[in-house]
Short mmCIF file of C-alpha atoms in Angstrom, two decimals:
data_model
loop_
_atom_site.label_atom_id
_atom_site.label_comp_id
_atom_site.label_asym_id
_atom_site.label_seq_id
_atom_site.Cartn_x
_atom_site.Cartn_y
_atom_site.Cartn_z
CA UNK A 1 -13.75 14.52 -11.72
CA UNK A 2 -14.34 13.25 -8.23
CA UNK A 3 -11.36 12.76 -5.98
CA UNK A 4 -10.30 12.30 -2.36
CA UNK A 5 -7.08 13.60 -0.79
CA UNK A 6 -5.78 12.47 2.59
CA UNK A 7 -2.89 13.71 4.61
CA UNK A 8 0.38 11.97 4.13
CA UNK A 9 1.41 9.32 6.57
CA UNK A 10 2.62 7.57 8.50
CA UNK A 11 1.22 9.15 11.65
CA UNK A 12 2.93 8.02 14.82
CA UNK A 13 1.34 8.77 18.18
CA UNK A 14 1.69 7.75 21.80
CA UNK A 15 -1.18 5.98 23.46
CA UNK A 16 -3.91 8.41 24.70
CA UNK A 17 -2.86 11.15 22.28
CA UNK A 18 -5.36 13.06 20.14
CA UNK A 19 -5.71 12.00 16.57
CA UNK A 20 -6.63 13.99 13.48
CA UNK A 21 -6.41 12.61 9.96
CA UNK A 22 -7.28 15.17 7.33
CA UNK A 23 -9.46 14.34 4.32
CA UNK A 24 -10.71 16.72 1.64
CA UNK A 25 -12.71 15.93 -1.44
CA UNK A 26 -13.72 17.18 -4.85
CA UNK A 27 -17.10 16.13 -6.13
CA UNK A 28 -20.07 17.23 -8.14
CA UNK A 29 -23.45 16.91 -6.51
CA UNK A 30 -23.88 15.66 -2.99
CA UNK A 31 -21.71 12.65 -2.26
CA UNK A 32 -21.84 10.42 0.85
CA UNK A 33 -18.56 10.25 2.75
CA UNK A 34 -16.97 7.31 4.51
CA UNK A 35 -14.01 6.31 6.58
CA UNK A 36 -12.82 2.74 6.18
CA UNK A 37 -10.13 1.08 8.35
CA UNK A 38 -7.78 -1.76 7.42
CA UNK A 39 -6.18 -3.66 10.28
CA UNK A 40 -2.99 -5.61 9.55
CA UNK A 41 -3.64 -8.66 7.39
CA UNK A 42 -7.31 -7.85 6.86
CA UNK A 43 -9.57 -6.25 4.29
CA UNK A 44 -11.20 -2.89 4.70
CA UNK A 45 -14.17 -2.41 6.99
CA UNK A 46 -16.50 0.55 7.40
CA UNK A 47 -15.58 2.75 10.36
CA UNK A 48 -18.15 5.57 10.01
CA UNK A 49 -20.11 7.50 7.41
CA UNK A 50 -22.05 10.73 6.78
CA UNK A 51 -24.60 11.27 4.06
CA UNK A 52 -25.24 14.98 4.03
CA UNK A 53 -23.70 18.29 5.02
CA UNK A 54 -23.17 18.84 8.77
CA UNK A 55 -23.84 15.15 9.53
CA UNK A 56 -21.43 13.67 12.09
CA UNK A 57 -20.47 10.02 11.80
CA UNK A 58 -19.15 8.27 14.85
CA UNK A 59 -18.03 4.79 15.91
CA UNK A 60 -15.56 3.29 18.44
CA UNK A 61 -14.64 6.75 19.69
CA UNK A 62 -13.85 8.10 16.17
CA UNK A 63 -15.80 11.03 14.75
CA UNK A 64 -15.89 12.91 11.43
CA UNK A 65 -18.14 15.80 10.40
CA UNK A 66 -19.24 16.38 6.77
CA UNK A 67 -18.24 19.99 6.04
CA UNK A 68 -19.56 21.11 2.71
CA UNK A 69 -18.15 24.62 2.96
CA UNK A 70 -14.59 23.35 3.31
CA UNK A 71 -15.19 20.07 1.39
CA UNK A 72 -13.66 18.15 4.27
CA UNK A 73 -14.32 15.05 6.37
CA UNK A 74 -11.51 14.93 8.92
CA UNK A 75 -11.27 11.94 11.22
CA UNK A 76 -10.70 12.55 14.94
CA UNK A 77 -10.32 10.51 18.11
CA UNK A 78 -9.73 11.98 21.53
CA UNK A 79 -7.52 9.20 22.93
CA UNK A 80 -5.95 6.60 20.70
CA UNK A 81 -5.01 3.08 21.71
CA UNK A 82 -2.38 0.68 20.42
CA UNK A 83 -5.23 -1.34 18.90
CA UNK A 84 -6.12 1.60 16.67
CA UNK A 85 -2.92 1.03 14.67
CA UNK A 86 -4.12 0.52 11.11
CA UNK A 87 -4.45 2.13 7.71
CA UNK A 88 -7.40 4.61 7.40
CA UNK A 89 -9.08 5.40 4.11
CA UNK A 90 -11.41 8.27 3.34
CA UNK A 91 -13.84 7.59 0.50
CA UNK A 92 -16.84 9.09 -1.28
CA UNK A 93 -19.75 7.74 -3.24
CA UNK A 94 -21.93 9.56 -5.61
CA UNK A 95 -25.32 9.81 -4.03
CA UNK A 96 -27.18 9.64 -7.31
CA UNK A 97 -25.50 6.47 -8.40
CA UNK A 98 -26.77 3.29 -6.76
CA UNK A 99 -23.89 0.94 -7.56
CA UNK A 100 -21.71 0.88 -4.45
CA UNK A 101 -18.78 2.36 -6.37
CA UNK A 102 -16.47 4.35 -4.14
CA UNK A 103 -13.54 6.64 -4.76
CA UNK A 104 -10.79 6.19 -2.14
CA UNK A 105 -8.04 8.42 -0.90
CA UNK A 106 -4.51 7.10 -0.75
CA UNK A 107 -4.78 5.90 2.86
CA UNK A 108 -3.03 7.08 6.05
CA UNK A 109 -1.08 4.68 8.22
CA UNK A 110 -1.49 5.24 11.95
CA UNK A 111 0.95 3.68 14.40
CA UNK A 112 0.22 4.03 18.08
CA UNK A 113 3.04 3.27 20.52
CA UNK A 114 2.50 2.23 24.14
CA UNK B 1 -22.52 -12.18 9.10
CA UNK B 2 -21.43 -10.98 5.66
CA UNK B 3 -18.53 -12.87 4.22
CA UNK B 4 -16.31 -12.22 1.22
CA UNK B 5 -13.68 -14.92 0.69
CA UNK B 6 -10.65 -14.62 -1.49
CA UNK B 7 -9.14 -18.01 -2.27
CA UNK B 8 -5.46 -17.13 -1.77
CA UNK B 9 -3.74 -14.81 0.68
CA UNK B 10 -0.39 -14.97 -1.11
CA UNK B 11 0.52 -15.86 -4.69
CA UNK B 12 3.83 -15.85 -6.49
CA UNK B 13 3.76 -16.11 -10.27
CA UNK B 14 6.19 -15.73 -13.11
CA UNK B 15 6.09 -13.09 -15.80
CA UNK B 16 3.87 -14.16 -18.66
CA UNK B 17 1.78 -16.62 -16.68
CA UNK B 18 -1.99 -16.49 -16.72
CA UNK B 19 -3.26 -15.81 -13.24
CA UNK B 20 -6.70 -16.31 -11.73
CA UNK B 21 -7.80 -14.57 -8.52
CA UNK B 22 -11.02 -15.93 -7.12
CA UNK B 23 -13.60 -14.26 -4.89
CA UNK B 24 -16.78 -15.66 -3.40
CA UNK B 25 -19.47 -13.85 -1.40
CA UNK B 26 -22.27 -15.49 0.59
CA UNK B 27 -24.72 -12.52 0.75
CA UNK B 28 -26.52 -12.88 -2.59
CA UNK B 29 -25.13 -9.48 -3.58
CA UNK B 30 -25.55 -8.25 -7.17
CA UNK B 31 -22.52 -5.99 -7.32
CA UNK B 32 -18.94 -7.19 -6.97
CA UNK B 33 -15.68 -5.30 -7.39
CA UNK B 34 -11.99 -5.84 -7.85
CA UNK B 35 -9.59 -3.23 -6.53
CA UNK B 36 -5.85 -3.10 -6.33
CA UNK B 37 -4.11 -1.47 -3.43
CA UNK B 38 -0.67 0.16 -3.74
CA UNK B 39 1.20 2.30 -1.21
CA UNK B 40 0.58 6.01 -1.72
CA UNK B 41 -2.14 5.28 -4.33
CA UNK B 42 -4.93 3.92 -2.13
CA UNK B 43 -7.47 1.64 -3.79
CA UNK B 44 -8.10 1.79 -7.51
CA UNK B 45 -11.01 0.10 -9.19
CA UNK B 46 -10.07 -2.47 -11.85
CA UNK B 47 -13.47 -3.90 -12.82
CA UNK B 48 -16.89 -4.29 -11.36
CA UNK B 49 -19.89 -6.49 -12.12
CA UNK B 50 -23.48 -5.62 -11.46
CA UNK B 51 -25.00 -8.95 -12.47
CA UNK B 52 -24.11 -12.36 -13.69
CA UNK B 53 -22.17 -12.14 -16.99
CA UNK B 54 -22.26 -8.32 -16.75
CA UNK B 55 -19.10 -6.28 -16.24
CA UNK B 56 -17.79 -2.78 -16.52
CA UNK B 57 -14.30 -1.38 -16.66
CA UNK B 58 -13.07 0.60 -13.73
CA UNK B 59 -10.26 3.12 -13.67
CA UNK B 60 -7.35 0.76 -14.44
CA UNK B 61 -8.65 -2.22 -16.50
CA UNK B 62 -5.61 -2.57 -18.78
CA UNK B 63 -3.99 -6.02 -18.50
CA UNK B 64 -6.95 -7.52 -16.64
CA UNK B 65 -10.16 -9.25 -17.45
CA UNK B 66 -12.97 -10.66 -15.27
CA UNK B 67 -15.50 -13.46 -15.25
CA UNK B 68 -18.86 -13.68 -13.45
CA UNK B 69 -20.57 -16.92 -14.37
CA UNK B 70 -22.40 -17.27 -11.04
CA UNK B 71 -23.78 -14.57 -8.78
CA UNK B 72 -21.57 -15.48 -5.82
CA UNK B 73 -18.25 -15.71 -7.65
CA UNK B 74 -16.21 -12.98 -9.35
CA UNK B 75 -12.84 -13.85 -10.84
CA UNK B 76 -10.01 -11.52 -11.83
CA UNK B 77 -7.79 -12.71 -14.64
CA UNK B 78 -4.31 -11.48 -15.49
CA UNK B 79 -3.88 -12.72 -19.10
CA UNK B 80 -0.15 -12.39 -19.06
CA UNK B 81 1.26 -11.36 -15.69
CA UNK B 82 3.81 -8.57 -15.55
CA UNK B 83 5.99 -7.28 -12.71
CA UNK B 84 3.96 -4.04 -12.55
CA UNK B 85 0.97 -6.11 -11.50
CA UNK B 86 2.65 -7.01 -8.24
CA UNK B 87 0.16 -5.66 -5.74
CA UNK B 88 -2.52 -6.35 -3.14
CA UNK B 89 -5.82 -7.25 -4.75
CA UNK B 90 -9.06 -6.71 -2.85
CA UNK B 91 -12.51 -8.06 -3.76
CA UNK B 92 -15.66 -6.41 -2.48
CA UNK B 93 -19.40 -6.84 -2.77
CA UNK B 94 -22.47 -4.64 -2.38
CA UNK B 95 -26.15 -5.55 -2.47
CA UNK B 96 -29.18 -4.37 -4.39
CA UNK B 97 -31.72 -2.95 -2.10
CA UNK B 98 -28.97 -1.40 -0.08
CA UNK B 99 -29.03 2.38 -0.14
CA UNK B 100 -26.25 4.24 -1.91
CA UNK B 101 -24.56 4.88 1.39
CA UNK B 102 -24.44 1.25 2.49
CA UNK B 103 -20.94 -0.15 3.03
CA UNK B 104 -18.88 -2.26 0.72
CA UNK B 105 -17.90 -5.64 2.18
CA UNK B 106 -14.27 -6.59 1.55
CA UNK B 107 -12.33 -9.80 1.47
CA UNK B 108 -8.95 -10.01 3.23
CA UNK B 109 -6.99 -9.50 0.04
CA UNK B 110 -4.57 -11.45 -2.12
CA UNK B 111 -1.01 -10.35 -2.22
CA UNK B 112 0.35 -11.18 -5.70
CA UNK B 113 4.01 -11.10 -6.50
CA UNK B 114 5.08 -11.40 -10.16
CA UNK B 115 8.77 -12.28 -10.65
#
């Protein structure tokens, strides 16, 4: 079946460090891929997405490239800020299914220290 | 702006109680979802509804039921709460007409503790 695997957290970085959060997936067909972010005390919100192979999603300085050959969608940011401290979820949807149902990874907690 | 409202941020209930978690969306969305969020497990789908009075089981429906009497409201019901249902519960909605890669819109969550 479809699944998403994220790197274990928590990830602790100093401000302005480079961030990578790994995400790999297993899916049949051609899923769309998403990164959602959950700030403390809030629900999830969409950070970025990619709908086909080699697409790059980007938002707020974060980027992720849909790599079909490695079934990966790693999240990167060149210089993190304290305000980026949050839980990050990788997710996929089945492109052929028009329901909004997503499969989420386990989440990775990022803590950025000043 | 899109808004999904969950009626309670925190709930404490006793084992065996019947518990109602309420969710309201103001976007006229057809599809609504209930997830539970647990550390190390991410989000797992409990139930979803694609229309009024319509529902489908998700991945972990045991011990839960749902109600969708009006389009804007989707309720999660714990018939007899147990301690293993202590968790964060997240409601989400998604609209018809949106493409398959449109985002889910989430509420802020209800943290339920069953003692």
